[in-house]
mmCIF file of C-alpha atoms in Angstrom:
data_model
loop_
_atom_site.group_PDB
_atom_site.id
_atom_site.type_symbol
_atom_site.label_atom_id
_atom_site.label_comp_id
_atom_site.label_asym_id
_atom_site.label_seq_id
_atom_site.Cartn_x
_atom_site.Cartn_y
_atom_site.Cartn_z
ATOM 1 C CA UNK A 1 0.000 0.000 0.000
ATOM 2 C CA UNK A 2 2.781 2.392 0.890
ATOM 3 C CA UNK A 3 4.589 1.580 -2.344
ATOM 4 C CA UNK A 4 1.456 2.374 -4.387
ATOM 5 C CA UNK A 5 0.918 5.652 -2.560
ATOM 6 C CA UNK A 6 4.472 6.664 -3.258
ATOM 7 C CA UNK A 7 4.140 5.729 -6.922
ATOM 8 C CA UNK A 8 0.851 7.558 -7.188
ATOM 9 C CA UNK A 9 2.396 10.586 -5.518
ATOM 10 C CA UNK A 10 5.319 10.448 -7.937
ATOM 11 C CA UNK A 11 2.874 10.203 -10.827
ATOM 12 C CA UNK A 12 0.978 13.282 -9.653
ATOM 13 C CA UNK A 13 4.210 15.225 -9.245
ATOM 14 C CA UNK A 14 5.309 14.129 -12.696
ATOM 15 C CA UNK A 15 1.974 15.145 -14.234
ATOM 16 C CA UNK A 16 2.112 18.553 -12.552
ATOM 17 C CA UNK A 17 5.678 19.071 -13.737
ATOM 18 C CA UNK A 18 4.711 18.124 -17.298
ATOM 19 C CA UNK A 19 1.775 20.536 -17.200
ATOM 20 C CA UNK A 20 3.997 23.299 -15.808
ATOM 21 C CA UNK A 21 6.603 22.646 -18.493
ATOM 22 C CA UNK A 22 3.916 22.718 -21.177
ATOM 23 C CA UNK A 23 2.529 26.032 -19.889
ATOM 24 C CA UNK A 24 6.029 27.451 -19.574
ATOM 25 C CA UNK A 25 6.772 26.323 -23.121
ATOM 26 C CA UNK A 26 3.582 27.968 -24.387
ATOM 27 C CA UNK A 27 4.507 31.214 -22.644
ATOM 28 C CA UNK A 28 8.070 31.198 -23.920
ATOM 29 C CA UNK A 29 7.010 30.560 -27.529
ATOM 30 C CA UNK A 30 4.381 33.312 -27.544
ATOM 31 C CA UNK A 31 5.830 35.847 -29.960
ATOM 32 C CA UNK A 32 2.635 37.325 -31.382
ATOM 33 C CA UNK A 33 -1.054 37.828 -30.809
ATOM 34 C CA UNK A 34 -3.895 37.656 -33.305
ATOM 35 C CA UNK A 35 -6.353 40.560 -33.313
ATOM 36 C CA UNK A 36 -9.684 39.073 -34.340
ATOM 37 C CA UNK A 37 -11.157 42.519 -34.964
ATOM 38 C CA UNK A 38 -14.288 42.206 -37.102
ATOM 39 C CA UNK A 39 -13.569 38.720 -38.428
ATOM 40 C CA UNK A 40 -17.016 37.638 -37.196
ATOM 41 C CA UNK A 41 -18.543 39.695 -40.053
ATOM 42 C CA UNK A 42 -16.369 38.730 -43.057
ATOM 43 C CA UNK A 43 -18.912 40.004 -45.573
ATOM 44 C CA UNK A 44 -18.487 43.553 -44.227
ATOM 45 C CA UNK A 45 -14.661 43.677 -44.239
ATOM 46 C CA UNK A 46 -14.348 45.962 -47.267
ATOM 47 C CA UNK A 47 -17.295 48.124 -46.225
ATOM 48 C CA UNK A 48 -15.658 48.636 -42.835
ATOM 49 C CA UNK A 49 -12.278 49.314 -44.458
ATOM 50 C CA UNK A 50 -13.674 52.087 -46.682
ATOM 51 C CA UNK A 51 -15.772 53.531 -43.829
ATOM 52 C CA UNK A 52 -12.891 53.689 -41.340
ATOM 53 C CA UNK A 53 -10.504 55.015 -43.991
ATOM 54 C CA UNK A 54 -12.886 57.896 -44.784
ATOM 55 C CA UNK A 55 -13.371 58.590 -41.061
ATOM 56 C CA UNK A 56 -9.603 58.626 -40.499
ATOM 57 C CA UNK A 57 -8.963 61.004 -43.409
ATOM 58 C CA UNK A 58 -11.790 63.256 -42.193
ATOM 59 C CA UNK A 59 -10.321 63.368 -38.675
ATOM 60 C CA UNK A 60 -6.876 64.231 -40.043
ATOM 61 C CA UNK A 61 -8.190 66.951 -42.363
ATOM 62 C CA UNK A 62 -10.622 68.611 -39.931
ATOM 63 C CA UNK A 63 -8.224 68.670 -36.978
ATOM 64 C CA UNK A 64 -5.393 69.934 -39.182
ATOM 65 C CA UNK A 65 -7.620 72.816 -40.305
ATOM 66 C CA UNK A 66 -8.438 73.689 -36.686
ATOM 67 C CA UNK A 67 -4.719 73.697 -35.794
ATOM 68 C CA UNK A 68 -3.935 75.862 -38.837
ATOM 69 C CA UNK A 69 -6.687 78.350 -38.002
ATOM 70 C CA UNK A 70 -5.650 78.591 -34.340
ATOM 71 C CA UNK A 71 -2.038 79.296 -35.341
ATOM 72 C CA UNK A 72 -2.701 81.721 -38.211
ATOM 73 C CA UNK A 73 -5.759 83.786 -37.308
ATOM 74 C CA UNK A 74 -5.058 86.667 -34.832
ATOM 75 C CA UNK A 75 -8.603 86.464 -33.453
ATOM 76 C CA UNK A 76 -7.958 82.904 -32.305
ATOM 77 C CA UNK A 77 -4.727 83.727 -30.426
ATOM 78 C CA UNK A 78 -6.377 83.112 -27.044
ATOM 79 C CA UNK A 79 -5.964 80.431 -24.347
ATOM 80 C CA UNK A 80 -9.263 78.797 -25.363
ATOM 81 C CA UNK A 81 -8.067 78.125 -28.919
ATOM 82 C CA UNK A 82 -4.569 77.258 -27.725
ATOM 83 C CA UNK A 83 -6.116 74.408 -25.739
ATOM 84 C CA UNK A 84 -8.374 73.515 -28.667
ATOM 85 C CA UNK A 85 -5.441 73.284 -31.114
ATOM 86 C CA UNK A 86 -3.589 71.019 -28.679
ATOM 87 C CA UNK A 87 -6.740 68.949 -28.290
ATOM 88 C CA UNK A 88 -6.995 68.603 -32.081
ATOM 89 C CA UNK A 89 -3.361 67.468 -32.291
ATOM 90 C CA UNK A 90 -4.032 64.973 -29.509
ATOM 91 C CA UNK A 91 -7.023 63.574 -31.405
ATOM 92 C CA UNK A 92 -4.860 63.030 -34.493
ATOM 93 C CA UNK A 93 -2.325 61.100 -32.400
ATOM 94 C CA UNK A 94 -5.056 59.160 -30.609
ATOM 95 C CA UNK A 95 -6.768 57.813 -33.729
ATOM 96 C CA UNK A 96 -3.395 57.144 -35.384
ATOM 97 C CA UNK A 97 -2.618 54.709 -32.552
ATOM 98 C CA UNK A 98 -5.524 52.462 -33.579
ATOM 99 C CA UNK A 99 -7.004 53.114 -37.045
ATOM 100 C CA UNK A 100 -3.967 52.473 -39.335
ATOM 101 C CA UNK A 101 -3.380 49.099 -37.696
ATOM 102 C CA UNK A 102 -7.074 48.249 -37.983
ATOM 103 C CA UNK A 103 -7.126 49.271 -41.664
ATOM 104 C CA UNK A 104 -4.132 47.034 -42.357
ATOM 105 C CA UNK A 105 -5.853 44.081 -40.675
ATOM 106 C CA UNK A 106 -9.051 44.680 -42.659
ATOM 107 C CA UNK A 107 -7.075 44.960 -45.914
ATOM 108 C CA UNK A 108 -4.890 41.875 -45.407
ATOM 109 C CA UNK A 109 -7.594 39.896 -43.570
ATOM 110 C CA UNK A 110 -4.911 39.029 -41.024
ATOM 111 C CA UNK A 111 -4.580 40.220 -37.444
ATOM 112 C CA UNK A 112 -1.102 39.058 -36.531
ATOM 113 C CA UNK A 113 0.677 41.510 -34.234
ATOM 114 C CA UNK A 114 3.922 40.965 -32.343
ATOM 115 C CA UNK A 115 3.966 41.149 -28.549
ATOM 116 C CA UNK A 116 6.171 44.265 -28.703
ATOM 117 C CA UNK A 117 3.869 45.989 -31.207
ATOM 118 C CA UNK A 118 0.851 45.064 -29.093
ATOM 119 C CA UNK A 119 2.469 46.492 -25.956
ATOM 120 C CA UNK A 120 3.456 49.664 -27.832
ATOM 121 C CA UNK A 121 -0.069 50.159 -29.147
ATOM 122 C CA UNK A 122 -1.581 49.614 -25.709
ATOM 123 C CA UNK A 123 0.813 52.113 -24.138
ATOM 124 C CA UNK A 124 -0.001 54.871 -26.634
ATOM 125 C CA UNK A 125 -3.764 54.283 -26.437
ATOM 126 C CA UNK A 126 -3.697 54.448 -22.625
ATOM 127 C CA UNK A 127 -1.281 57.368 -22.448
ATOM 128 C CA UNK A 128 -3.150 59.455 -25.046
ATOM 129 C CA UNK A 129 -6.501 58.587 -23.457
ATOM 130 C CA UNK A 130 -5.249 59.784 -20.068
ATOM 131 C CA UNK A 131 -3.870 62.944 -21.694
ATOM 132 C CA UNK A 132 -7.280 63.628 -23.219
ATOM 133 C CA UNK A 133 -8.970 63.363 -19.818
ATOM 134 C CA UNK A 134 -6.500 65.809 -18.252
ATOM 135 C CA UNK A 135 -6.639 68.201 -21.201
ATOM 136 C CA UNK A 136 -10.443 68.292 -21.069
ATOM 137 C CA UNK A 137 -10.133 69.218 -17.374
ATOM 138 C CA UNK A 138 -7.697 72.028 -18.255
ATOM 139 C CA UNK A 139 -10.143 73.306 -20.889
ATOM 140 C CA UNK A 140 -12.930 73.265 -18.294
ATOM 141 C CA UNK A 141 -10.765 75.366 -15.946
ATOM 142 C CA UNK A 142 -10.185 77.837 -18.772
ATOM 143 C CA UNK A 143 -13.951 78.190 -19.303
ATOM 144 C CA UNK A 144 -14.475 78.552 -15.542
ATOM 145 C CA UNK A 145 -12.022 81.463 -15.312
ATOM 146 C CA UNK A 146 -13.434 83.093 -18.480
ATOM 147 C CA UNK A 147 -17.026 83.064 -17.213
ATOM 148 C CA UNK A 148 -16.700 83.246 -13.429
ATOM 149 C CA UNK A 149 -13.678 85.596 -13.262
ATOM 150 C CA UNK A 150 -13.737 87.556 -16.541
ATOM 151 C CA UNK A 151 -11.897 90.598 -15.161
ATOM 152 C CA UNK A 152 -9.001 88.427 -13.973
ATOM 153 C CA UNK A 153 -8.911 86.186 -17.050
ATOM 154 C CA UNK A 154 -5.919 87.812 -18.726
ATOM 155 C CA UNK A 155 -3.979 87.776 -15.440
ATOM 156 C CA UNK A 156 -4.791 84.184 -14.507
ATOM 157 C CA UNK A 157 -4.633 82.495 -17.911
ATOM 158 C CA UNK A 158 -1.174 83.658 -18.964
ATOM 159 C CA UNK A 159 0.822 81.887 -21.663
ATOM 160 C CA UNK A 160 3.097 80.282 -19.071
ATOM 161 C CA UNK A 161 0.182 78.721 -17.161
ATOM 162 C CA UNK A 162 -1.409 77.456 -20.385
ATOM 163 C CA UNK A 163 1.853 75.813 -21.419
ATOM 164 C CA UNK A 164 2.244 74.265 -17.962
ATOM 165 C CA UNK A 165 -1.299 72.830 -18.042
ATOM 166 C CA UNK A 166 -0.786 71.340 -21.511
ATOM 167 C CA UNK A 167 2.655 69.965 -20.613
ATOM 168 C CA UNK A 168 1.295 68.415 -17.405
ATOM 169 C CA UNK A 169 -1.543 66.797 -19.373
ATOM 170 C CA UNK A 170 0.920 65.196 -21.789
ATOM 171 C CA UNK A 171 3.623 64.177 -19.316
ATOM 172 C CA UNK A 172 1.658 62.998 -16.256
ATOM 173 C CA UNK A 173 0.479 59.735 -17.745
ATOM 174 C CA UNK A 174 3.794 58.623 -19.283
ATOM 175 C CA UNK A 175 5.404 56.888 -16.257
ATOM 176 C CA UNK A 176 2.072 55.506 -15.043
ATOM 177 C CA UNK A 177 1.150 53.925 -18.370
ATOM 178 C CA UNK A 178 4.673 52.557 -18.883
ATOM 179 C CA UNK A 179 4.312 50.792 -15.529
ATOM 180 C CA UNK A 180 0.809 49.547 -16.281
ATOM 181 C CA UNK A 181 1.787 48.240 -19.727
ATOM 182 C CA UNK A 182 4.804 46.457 -18.246
ATOM 183 C CA UNK A 183 2.582 44.949 -15.551
ATOM 184 C CA UNK A 184 0.064 43.610 -18.096
ATOM 185 C CA UNK A 185 2.692 42.103 -20.391
ATOM 186 C CA UNK A 186 4.507 40.501 -17.448
ATOM 187 C CA UNK A 187 1.539 38.133 -17.148
ATOM 188 C CA UNK A 188 1.593 34.611 -18.602
ATOM 189 C CA UNK A 189 -0.686 34.292 -21.627
ATOM 190 C CA UNK A 190 -0.949 30.519 -21.766
ATOM 191 C CA UNK A 191 -4.634 30.147 -22.620
ATOM 192 C CA UNK A 192 -4.722 31.621 -26.133
ATOM 193 C CA UNK A 193 -3.093 34.282 -28.278
ATOM 194 C CA UNK A 194 -6.319 35.426 -29.956
ATOM 195 C CA UNK A 195 -7.487 38.887 -28.821
ATOM 196 C CA UNK A 196 -11.185 39.391 -29.551
ATOM 197 C CA UNK A 197 -10.772 43.099 -30.226
ATOM 198 C CA UNK A 198 -9.593 45.468 -32.956
ATOM 199 C CA UNK A 199 -6.669 46.827 -30.908
ATOM 200 C CA UNK A 200 -4.596 45.773 -27.907
ATOM 201 C CA UNK A 201 -6.576 46.854 -24.866
ATOM 202 C CA UNK A 202 -6.416 45.831 -21.215
ATOM 203 C CA UNK A 203 -9.803 44.058 -20.723
ATOM 204 C CA UNK A 204 -9.453 41.520 -23.596
ATOM 205 C CA UNK A 205 -5.798 40.859 -22.715
ATOM 206 C CA UNK A 206 -6.625 40.139 -19.063
ATOM 207 C CA UNK A 207 -9.080 37.491 -20.264
ATOM 208 C CA UNK A 208 -6.198 35.648 -21.968
ATOM 209 C CA UNK A 209 -3.952 35.666 -18.899
ATOM 210 C CA UNK A 210 -3.652 32.532 -16.780
ATOM 211 C CA UNK A 211 -3.250 32.688 -13.038
ATOM 212 C CA UNK A 212 -4.481 35.331 -10.612
ATOM 213 C CA UNK A 213 -5.041 38.762 -12.222
ATOM 214 C CA UNK A 214 -6.615 40.403 -9.168
ATOM 215 C CA UNK A 215 -3.681 42.788 -8.625
ATOM 216 C CA UNK A 216 -3.730 43.819 -12.282
ATOM 217 C CA UNK A 217 -7.484 44.422 -12.188
ATOM 218 C CA UNK A 218 -7.152 46.583 -9.071
ATOM 219 C CA UNK A 219 -4.326 48.541 -10.736
ATOM 220 C CA UNK A 220 -6.564 49.168 -13.772
ATOM 221 C CA UNK A 221 -9.312 50.543 -11.539
ATOM 222 C CA UNK A 222 -6.897 52.746 -9.582
ATOM 223 C CA UNK A 223 -5.393 54.263 -12.744
ATOM 224 C CA UNK A 224 -8.883 54.723 -14.231
ATOM 225 C CA UNK A 225 -10.041 56.539 -11.097
ATOM 226 C CA UNK A 226 -7.002 58.847 -11.130
ATOM 227 C CA UNK A 227 -7.052 59.662 -14.856
ATOM 228 C CA UNK A 228 -10.783 59.388 -15.579
ATOM 229 C CA UNK A 229 -12.842 60.078 -12.480
ATOM 230 C CA UNK A 230 -10.684 62.745 -10.796
ATOM 231 C CA UNK A 231 -10.536 64.995 -13.910
ATOM 232 C CA UNK A 232 -14.243 64.311 -14.485
ATOM 233 C CA UNK A 233 -15.086 65.472 -10.961
ATOM 234 C CA UNK A 234 -13.000 68.628 -11.489
ATOM 235 C CA UNK A 235 -14.935 69.272 -14.709
ATOM 236 C CA UNK A 236 -18.247 68.757 -12.900
ATOM 237 C CA UNK A 237 -17.241 71.215 -10.146
ATOM 238 C CA UNK A 238 -16.151 73.761 -12.769
ATOM 239 C CA UNK A 239 -19.419 73.498 -14.669
ATOM 240 C CA UNK A 240 -21.555 73.679 -11.535
ATOM 241 C CA UNK A 241 -19.879 76.996 -10.736
ATOM 242 C CA UNK A 242 -20.151 78.107 -14.368
ATOM 243 C CA UNK A 243 -23.878 77.354 -14.539
ATOM 244 C CA UNK A 244 -24.523 79.075 -11.194
ATOM 245 C CA UNK A 245 -22.662 82.143 -12.460
ATOM 246 C CA UNK A 246 -24.492 82.148 -15.796
ATOM 247 C CA UNK A 247 -27.888 81.971 -14.103
ATOM 248 C CA UNK A 248 -27.027 85.139 -12.193
ATOM 249 C CA UNK A 249 -26.662 87.127 -15.442
ATOM 250 C CA UNK A 250 -29.565 89.481 -16.001
ATOM 251 C CA UNK A 251 -29.254 89.572 -19.787
ATOM 252 C CA UNK A 252 -30.754 86.651 -21.727
ATOM 253 C CA UNK A 253 -28.320 87.401 -24.564
ATOM 254 C CA UNK A 254 -25.395 87.184 -22.143
ATOM 255 C CA UNK A 255 -26.606 83.850 -20.791
ATOM 256 C CA UNK A 256 -26.975 82.460 -24.314
ATOM 257 C CA UNK A 257 -23.483 83.602 -25.299
ATOM 258 C CA UNK A 258 -21.958 82.142 -22.141
ATOM 259 C CA UNK A 259 -23.701 78.803 -22.651
ATOM 260 C CA UNK A 260 -22.609 78.677 -26.307
ATOM 261 C CA UNK A 261 -18.914 78.994 -25.350
ATOM 262 C CA UNK A 262 -19.229 75.987 -23.026
ATOM 263 C CA UNK A 263 -21.713 73.751 -24.807
ATOM 264 C CA UNK A 264 -19.242 72.284 -27.316
ATOM 265 C CA UNK A 265 -16.754 71.327 -24.618
ATOM 266 C CA UNK A 266 -19.519 69.911 -22.416
ATOM 267 C CA UNK A 267 -20.859 67.706 -25.246
ATOM 268 C CA UNK A 268 -17.366 66.306 -25.899
ATOM 269 C CA UNK A 269 -16.848 65.623 -22.175
ATOM 270 C CA UNK A 270 -20.134 63.732 -21.840
ATOM 271 C CA UNK A 271 -19.512 61.604 -24.947
ATOM 272 C CA UNK A 272 -15.880 60.730 -24.176
ATOM 273 C CA UNK A 273 -16.168 60.210 -20.423
ATOM 274 C CA UNK A 274 -19.417 58.281 -20.748
ATOM 275 C CA UNK A 275 -18.007 55.543 -22.985
ATOM 276 C CA UNK A 276 -14.515 55.486 -21.417
ATOM 277 C CA UNK A 277 -15.945 55.158 -17.885
ATOM 278 C CA UNK A 278 -18.191 52.252 -18.887
ATOM 279 C CA UNK A 279 -15.240 50.494 -20.533
ATOM 280 C CA UNK A 280 -12.697 50.779 -17.696
ATOM 281 C CA UNK A 281 -14.752 51.259 -14.507
ATOM 282 C CA UNK A 282 -17.819 49.079 -14.941
ATOM 283 C CA UNK A 283 -17.490 45.420 -13.826
ATOM 284 C CA UNK A 284 -17.762 43.223 -16.931
ATOM 285 C CA UNK A 285 -18.575 39.660 -15.900
ATOM 286 C CA UNK A 286 -21.586 39.527 -18.205
ATOM 287 C CA UNK A 287 -20.504 42.002 -20.863
ATOM 288 C CA UNK A 288 -20.271 40.550 -24.357
ATOM 289 C CA UNK A 289 -17.198 41.014 -26.532
ATOM 290 C CA UNK A 290 -19.385 42.718 -29.132
ATOM 291 C CA UNK A 291 -20.506 45.378 -26.650
ATOM 292 C CA UNK A 292 -16.892 45.992 -25.626
ATOM 293 C CA UNK A 293 -15.954 46.571 -29.270
ATOM 294 C CA UNK A 294 -18.878 48.961 -29.806
ATOM 295 C CA UNK A 295 -17.948 51.047 -26.748
ATOM 296 C CA UNK A 296 -14.299 51.112 -27.845
ATOM 297 C CA UNK A 297 -15.341 52.233 -31.343
ATOM 298 C CA UNK A 298 -17.174 55.159 -29.783
ATOM 299 C CA UNK A 299 -14.351 56.617 -27.701
ATOM 300 C CA UNK A 300 -11.453 55.743 -30.036
ATOM 301 C CA UNK A 301 -12.926 56.539 -33.470
ATOM 302 C CA UNK A 302 -16.464 57.932 -33.637
ATOM 303 C CA UNK A 303 -16.144 60.607 -30.935
ATOM 304 C CA UNK A 304 -12.805 61.940 -32.322
ATOM 305 C CA UNK A 305 -14.591 62.163 -35.693
ATOM 306 C CA UNK A 306 -17.431 64.170 -34.140
ATOM 307 C CA UNK A 307 -15.243 66.517 -32.091
ATOM 308 C CA UNK A 308 -14.138 68.816 -34.983
ATOM 309 C CA UNK A 309 -17.762 69.099 -36.140
ATOM 310 C CA UNK A 310 -18.970 69.887 -32.619
ATOM 311 C CA UNK A 311 -16.314 72.566 -32.100
ATOM 312 C CA UNK A 312 -16.551 74.206 -35.539
ATOM 313 C CA UNK A 313 -20.291 74.167 -36.209
ATOM 314 C CA UNK A 314 -21.070 75.705 -32.811
ATOM 315 C CA UNK A 315 -18.242 78.249 -32.817
ATOM 316 C CA UNK A 316 -18.674 81.551 -34.655
ATOM 317 C CA UNK A 317 -15.009 82.573 -34.343
ATOM 318 C CA UNK A 318 -13.784 79.396 -36.022
ATOM 319 C CA UNK A 319 -16.430 79.610 -38.751
ATOM 320 C CA UNK A 320 -15.413 83.221 -39.432
ATOM 321 C CA UNK A 321 -11.711 82.295 -39.504
ATOM 322 C CA UNK A 322 -12.558 79.433 -41.873
ATOM 323 C CA UNK A 323 -14.339 81.814 -44.244
ATOM 324 C CA UNK A 324 -11.372 84.193 -44.176
ATOM 325 C CA UNK A 325 -9.010 81.328 -44.966
ATOM 326 C CA UNK A 326 -11.282 80.216 -47.796
ATOM 327 C CA UNK A 327 -11.377 83.746 -49.243
ATOM 328 C CA UNK A 328 -7.584 83.972 -49.056
ATOM 329 C CA UNK A 329 -7.227 80.686 -50.902
ATOM 330 C CA UNK A 330 -9.719 81.764 -53.561
ATOM 331 C CA UNK A 331 -7.965 85.112 -53.971
ATOM 332 C CA UNK A 332 -4.594 83.400 -54.285
ATOM 333 C CA UNK A 333 -5.989 80.920 -56.807
ATOM 334 C CA UNK A 334 -7.507 83.748 -58.862
ATOM 335 C CA UNK A 335 -4.247 85.720 -58.721
ATOM 336 C CA UNK A 336 -2.259 82.668 -59.830
ATOM 337 C CA UNK A 337 -4.550 82.049 -62.811
ATOM 338 C CA UNK A 338 -4.356 85.703 -63.895
ATOM 339 C CA UNK A 339 -0.586 85.667 -63.769
ATOM 340 C CA UNK A 340 -0.532 82.393 -65.723
ATOM 341 C CA UNK A 341 -2.787 83.870 -68.436
ATOM 342 C CA UNK A 342 -0.688 87.038 -68.617
ATOM 343 C CA UNK A 343 2.475 84.976 -68.984
ATOM 344 C CA UNK A 344 0.928 83.027 -71.852
#
């Protein structure tokens, strides 16, 4: 009996060692992931490719125009449009972290991505997303000072402070997201290498990890609270004070003008924070992969596509600067044709 128990014990140890070696071998040979993307709808691959390509080109063109107008038009040389031009540049970087890769996968019908490329993409998506949250909070502070302290606006919102706020928005998330990316990719992915998503994001990657991911999940929530909820609460406080101040204005025209300067920013905040908060803060035990993709599409692609429209269509200064730029281009084109005809 003792001999059998020892043999059985040895057999169990041997089986466990073999399983451990197999898992270790799987981990060591993992050199790439496969992004499944929209492979569940193969008939729509080319439709999606053309749609996302047009959206990407639109985002690039519209945000580039906003940056050009903010830099060239003297009327737009204010802190508000300085923040807006930086926000437009951020949006270009943000969509560039996801859409080109997704377009390539749709075109080649392959989703192979190396572990290093996956980690790099995740880092930039997280870092740029955190920067957007902080920059939206800085823009809310700018609107608060403009409406609640108009006489002190030029003293408070100096160029140095604006630069510091923008720099802090860009730099603050860098070390945090480097650490979080390193933490995620230090896990063992021994279950599968297929990511049911269109880019490398934390939730789908955690589902592939074997072993206990409790610490990683807590870290995700902590970072989300710091970079999503804290700026959001600051924005809420700013807008509560802004609305209270606006309601005190006796002139209906003044109230309308004040609301119009804030409405565009407020719409962007609600859209971006709404989808990002659901993605990273809501528990997802019953959430389908399809719903996760839809929410990610909103805050990574669709909302950046809407932002230039929201800011330009509801902003008289930008529309006026756009008309002036259009007239200059038409005048230059007419002048060029006249000179060409005269030369002939």
